[in-house]
PDB file of C-alpha atoms in Angstrom:
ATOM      1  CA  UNK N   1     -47.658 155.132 189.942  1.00 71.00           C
ATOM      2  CA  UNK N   2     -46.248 152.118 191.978  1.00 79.00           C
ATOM      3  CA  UNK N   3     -43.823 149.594 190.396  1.00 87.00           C
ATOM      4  CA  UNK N   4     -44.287 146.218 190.367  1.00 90.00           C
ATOM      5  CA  UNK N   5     -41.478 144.457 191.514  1.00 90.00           C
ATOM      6  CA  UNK N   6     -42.304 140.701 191.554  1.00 90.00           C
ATOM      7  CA  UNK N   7     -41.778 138.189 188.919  1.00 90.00           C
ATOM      8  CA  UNK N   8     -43.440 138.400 185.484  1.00 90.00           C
ATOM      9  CA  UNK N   9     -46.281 136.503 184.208  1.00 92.00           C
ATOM     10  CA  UNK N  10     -44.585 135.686 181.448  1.00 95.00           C
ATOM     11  CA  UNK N  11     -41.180 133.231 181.277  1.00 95.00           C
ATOM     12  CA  UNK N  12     -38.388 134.992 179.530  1.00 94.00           C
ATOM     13  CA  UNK N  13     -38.620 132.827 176.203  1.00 96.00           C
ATOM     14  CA  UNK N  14     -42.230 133.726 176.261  1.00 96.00           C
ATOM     15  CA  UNK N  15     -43.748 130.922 178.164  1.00 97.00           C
ATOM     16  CA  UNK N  16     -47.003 131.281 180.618  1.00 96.00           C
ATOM     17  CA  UNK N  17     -46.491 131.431 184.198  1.00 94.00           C
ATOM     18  CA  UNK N  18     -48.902 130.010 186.499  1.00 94.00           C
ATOM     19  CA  UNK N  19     -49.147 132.106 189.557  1.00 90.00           C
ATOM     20  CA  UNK N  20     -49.160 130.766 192.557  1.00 91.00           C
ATOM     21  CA  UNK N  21     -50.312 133.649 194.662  1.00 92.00           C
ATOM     22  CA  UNK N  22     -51.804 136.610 194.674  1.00 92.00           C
ATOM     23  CA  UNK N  23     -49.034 140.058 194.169  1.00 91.00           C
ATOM     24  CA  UNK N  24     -47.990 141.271 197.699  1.00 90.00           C
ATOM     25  CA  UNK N  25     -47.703 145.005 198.902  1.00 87.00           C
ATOM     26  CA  UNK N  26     -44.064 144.279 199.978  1.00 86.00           C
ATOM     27  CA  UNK N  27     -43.293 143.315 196.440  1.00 90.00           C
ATOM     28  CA  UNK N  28     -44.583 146.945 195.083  1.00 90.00           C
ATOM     29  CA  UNK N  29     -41.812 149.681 194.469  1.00 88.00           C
ATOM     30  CA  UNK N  30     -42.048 153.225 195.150  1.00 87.00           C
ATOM     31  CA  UNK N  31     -41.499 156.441 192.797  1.00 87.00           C
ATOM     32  CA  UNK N  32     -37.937 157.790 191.902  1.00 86.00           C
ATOM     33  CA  UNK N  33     -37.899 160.962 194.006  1.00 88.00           C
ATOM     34  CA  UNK N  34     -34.734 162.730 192.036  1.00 92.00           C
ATOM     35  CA  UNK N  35     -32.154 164.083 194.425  1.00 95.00           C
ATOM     36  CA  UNK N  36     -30.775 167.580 193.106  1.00 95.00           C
ATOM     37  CA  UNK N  37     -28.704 170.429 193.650  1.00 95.00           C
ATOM     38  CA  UNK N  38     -30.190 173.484 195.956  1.00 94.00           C
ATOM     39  CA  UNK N  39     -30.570 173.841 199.858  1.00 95.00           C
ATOM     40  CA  UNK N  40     -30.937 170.518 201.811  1.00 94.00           C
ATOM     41  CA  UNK N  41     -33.957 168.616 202.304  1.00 95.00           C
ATOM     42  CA  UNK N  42     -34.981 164.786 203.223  1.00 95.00           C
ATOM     43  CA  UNK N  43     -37.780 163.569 203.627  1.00 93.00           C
ATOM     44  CA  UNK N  44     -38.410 159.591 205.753  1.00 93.00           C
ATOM     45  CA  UNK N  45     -40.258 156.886 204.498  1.00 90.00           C
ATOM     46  CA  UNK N  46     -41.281 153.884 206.721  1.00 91.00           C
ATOM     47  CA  UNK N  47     -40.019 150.740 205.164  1.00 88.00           C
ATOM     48  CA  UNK N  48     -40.575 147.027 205.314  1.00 87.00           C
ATOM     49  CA  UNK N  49     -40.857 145.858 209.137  1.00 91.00           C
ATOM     50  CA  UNK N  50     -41.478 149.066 211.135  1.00 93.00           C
ATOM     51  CA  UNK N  51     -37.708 150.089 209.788  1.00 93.00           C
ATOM     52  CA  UNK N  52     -36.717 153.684 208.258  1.00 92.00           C
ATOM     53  CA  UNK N  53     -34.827 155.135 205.287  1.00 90.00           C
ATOM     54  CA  UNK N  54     -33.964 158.850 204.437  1.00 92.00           C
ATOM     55  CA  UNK N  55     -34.714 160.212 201.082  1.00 93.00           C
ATOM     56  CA  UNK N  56     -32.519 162.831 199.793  1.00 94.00           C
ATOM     57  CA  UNK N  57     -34.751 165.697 197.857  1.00 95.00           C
ATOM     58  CA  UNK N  58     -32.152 168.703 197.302  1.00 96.00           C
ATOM     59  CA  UNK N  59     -28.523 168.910 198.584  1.00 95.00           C
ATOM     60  CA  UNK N  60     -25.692 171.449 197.933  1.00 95.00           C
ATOM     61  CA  UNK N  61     -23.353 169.437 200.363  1.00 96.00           C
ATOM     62  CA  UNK N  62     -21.090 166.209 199.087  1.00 96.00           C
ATOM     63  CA  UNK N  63     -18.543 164.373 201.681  1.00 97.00           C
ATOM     64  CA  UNK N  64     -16.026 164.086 198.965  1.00 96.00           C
ATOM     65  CA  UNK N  65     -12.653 162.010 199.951  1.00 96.00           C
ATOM     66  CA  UNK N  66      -9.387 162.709 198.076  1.00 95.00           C
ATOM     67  CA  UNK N  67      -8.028 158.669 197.268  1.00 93.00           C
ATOM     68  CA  UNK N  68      -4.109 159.833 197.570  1.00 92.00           C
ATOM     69  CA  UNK N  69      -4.669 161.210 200.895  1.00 92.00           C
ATOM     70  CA  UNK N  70      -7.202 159.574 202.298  1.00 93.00           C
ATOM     71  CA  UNK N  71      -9.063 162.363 203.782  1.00 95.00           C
ATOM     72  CA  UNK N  72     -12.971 163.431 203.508  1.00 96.00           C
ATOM     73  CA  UNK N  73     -14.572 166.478 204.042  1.00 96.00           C
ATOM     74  CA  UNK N  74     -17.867 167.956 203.480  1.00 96.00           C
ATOM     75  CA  UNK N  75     -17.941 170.917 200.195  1.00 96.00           C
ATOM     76  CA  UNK N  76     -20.176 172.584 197.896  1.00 96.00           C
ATOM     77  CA  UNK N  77     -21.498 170.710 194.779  1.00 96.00           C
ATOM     78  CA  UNK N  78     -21.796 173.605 192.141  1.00 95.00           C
ATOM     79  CA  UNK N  79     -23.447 171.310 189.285  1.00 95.00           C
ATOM     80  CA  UNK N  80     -23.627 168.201 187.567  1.00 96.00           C
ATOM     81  CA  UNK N  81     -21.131 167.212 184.836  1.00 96.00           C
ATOM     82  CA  UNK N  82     -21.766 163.513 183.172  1.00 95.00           C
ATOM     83  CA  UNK N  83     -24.141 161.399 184.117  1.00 95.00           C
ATOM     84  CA  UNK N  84     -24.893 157.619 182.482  1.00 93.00           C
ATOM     85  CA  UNK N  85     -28.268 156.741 184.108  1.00 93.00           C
ATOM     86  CA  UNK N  86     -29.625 159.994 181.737  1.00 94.00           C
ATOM     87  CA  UNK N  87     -28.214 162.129 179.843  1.00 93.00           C
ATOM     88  CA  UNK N  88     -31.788 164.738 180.402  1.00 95.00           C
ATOM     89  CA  UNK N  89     -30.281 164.300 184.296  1.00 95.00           C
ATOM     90  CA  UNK N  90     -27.444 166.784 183.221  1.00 96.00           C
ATOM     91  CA  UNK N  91     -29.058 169.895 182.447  1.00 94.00           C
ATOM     92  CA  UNK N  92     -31.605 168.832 185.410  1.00 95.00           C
ATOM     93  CA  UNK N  93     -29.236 169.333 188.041  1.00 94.00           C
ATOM     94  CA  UNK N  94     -30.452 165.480 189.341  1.00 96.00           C
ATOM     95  CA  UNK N  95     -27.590 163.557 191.065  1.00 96.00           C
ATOM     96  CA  UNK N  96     -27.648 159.517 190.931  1.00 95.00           C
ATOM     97  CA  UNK N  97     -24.901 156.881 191.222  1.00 96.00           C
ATOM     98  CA  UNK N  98     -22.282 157.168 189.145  1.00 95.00           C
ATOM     99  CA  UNK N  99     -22.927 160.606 188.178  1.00 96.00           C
ATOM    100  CA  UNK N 100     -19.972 163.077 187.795  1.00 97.00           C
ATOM    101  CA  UNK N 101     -20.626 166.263 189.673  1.00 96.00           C
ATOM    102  CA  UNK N 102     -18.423 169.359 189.960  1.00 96.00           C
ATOM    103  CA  UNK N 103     -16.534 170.699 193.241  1.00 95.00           C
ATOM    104  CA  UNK N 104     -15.074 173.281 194.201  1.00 93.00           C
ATOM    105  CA  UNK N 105     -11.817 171.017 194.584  1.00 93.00           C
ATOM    106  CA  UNK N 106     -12.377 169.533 191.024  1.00 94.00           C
ATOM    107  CA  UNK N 107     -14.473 166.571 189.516  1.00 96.00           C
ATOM    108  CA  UNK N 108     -15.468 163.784 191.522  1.00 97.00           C
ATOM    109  CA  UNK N 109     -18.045 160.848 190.602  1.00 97.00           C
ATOM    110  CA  UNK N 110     -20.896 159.893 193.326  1.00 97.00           C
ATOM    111  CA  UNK N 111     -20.667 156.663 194.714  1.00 96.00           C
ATOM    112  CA  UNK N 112     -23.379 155.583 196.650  1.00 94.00           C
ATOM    113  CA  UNK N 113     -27.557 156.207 196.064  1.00 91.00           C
ATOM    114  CA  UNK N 114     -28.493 159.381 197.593  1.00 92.00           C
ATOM    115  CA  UNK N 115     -32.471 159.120 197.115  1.00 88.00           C
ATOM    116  CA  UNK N 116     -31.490 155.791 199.361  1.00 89.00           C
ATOM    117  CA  UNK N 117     -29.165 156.882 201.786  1.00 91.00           C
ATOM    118  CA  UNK N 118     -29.668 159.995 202.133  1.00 92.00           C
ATOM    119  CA  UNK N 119     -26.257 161.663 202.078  1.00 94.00           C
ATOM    120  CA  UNK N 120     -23.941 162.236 198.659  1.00 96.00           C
ATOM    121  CA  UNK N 121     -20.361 160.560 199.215  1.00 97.00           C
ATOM    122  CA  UNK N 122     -17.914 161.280 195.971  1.00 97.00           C
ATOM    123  CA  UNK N 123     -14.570 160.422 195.126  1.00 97.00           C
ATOM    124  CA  UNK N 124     -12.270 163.261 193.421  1.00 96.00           C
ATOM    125  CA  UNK N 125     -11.552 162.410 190.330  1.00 94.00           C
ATOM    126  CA  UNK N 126      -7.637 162.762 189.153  1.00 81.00           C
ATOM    127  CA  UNK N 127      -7.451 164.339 185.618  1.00 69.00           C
TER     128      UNK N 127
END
């Protein structure tokens, strides 16, 4: 079920709102569609004035950079370690911000929004 994404009808100490028009379909939000581990699919979406964005269903791929060298390459994700959006996420296999996936060169936490972008970029965490 959609999201709505506008303001409430209700002020935060608990006040009434009078609305002053009706809700809008650009103000409506769409399902989470959870990005996790397994071969590679995306699916597009049409978006707010004609313009495209690239959900992220299932990856096994991560462009993880190493911070003392610099460098980024593209490697396996084996599974998912830690994550603080849900802990359920974990033993789901469901990647997200912030989430701490293992590598095949180590740990390394995800730093942008797959089901957004479309791609999983990490840094390697040094332990």
């Amino acid at each position: 079920m959609a999201k709505y994404h506008g303001k409430s009808k209700r002020t935060k100490t608990g006040g009434r709102r009078k609305p002053k028009r009706k809700k809008r379909k650009s103000e409506l939000g769409r399902e989470f569609l959870e990005p996790k581990i397994g071969e590679e699919t995306k699916k597009k979406l049409r978006t707010m004035g004609g313009n495209g964005k690239t959900r992220l269903l299932r990856t096994n791929k991560v462009n993880l950079t190493d911070p003392d060298s610099g460098e980024t390459e593209k490697i396996d994700i084996e599974n998912v370690v830690e994550n603080e959006a849900n802990p359920h996420y974990v033993r789901r296999n469901i990647i997200t911000k912030g989430a701490i996936i293992e590598t095949e060169k180590g740990k390394a936490k995800v730093k942008n929004r797959p089901g957004q972008e479309g791609t999983v970029n990490a840094v390697l965490i040094n332990e």
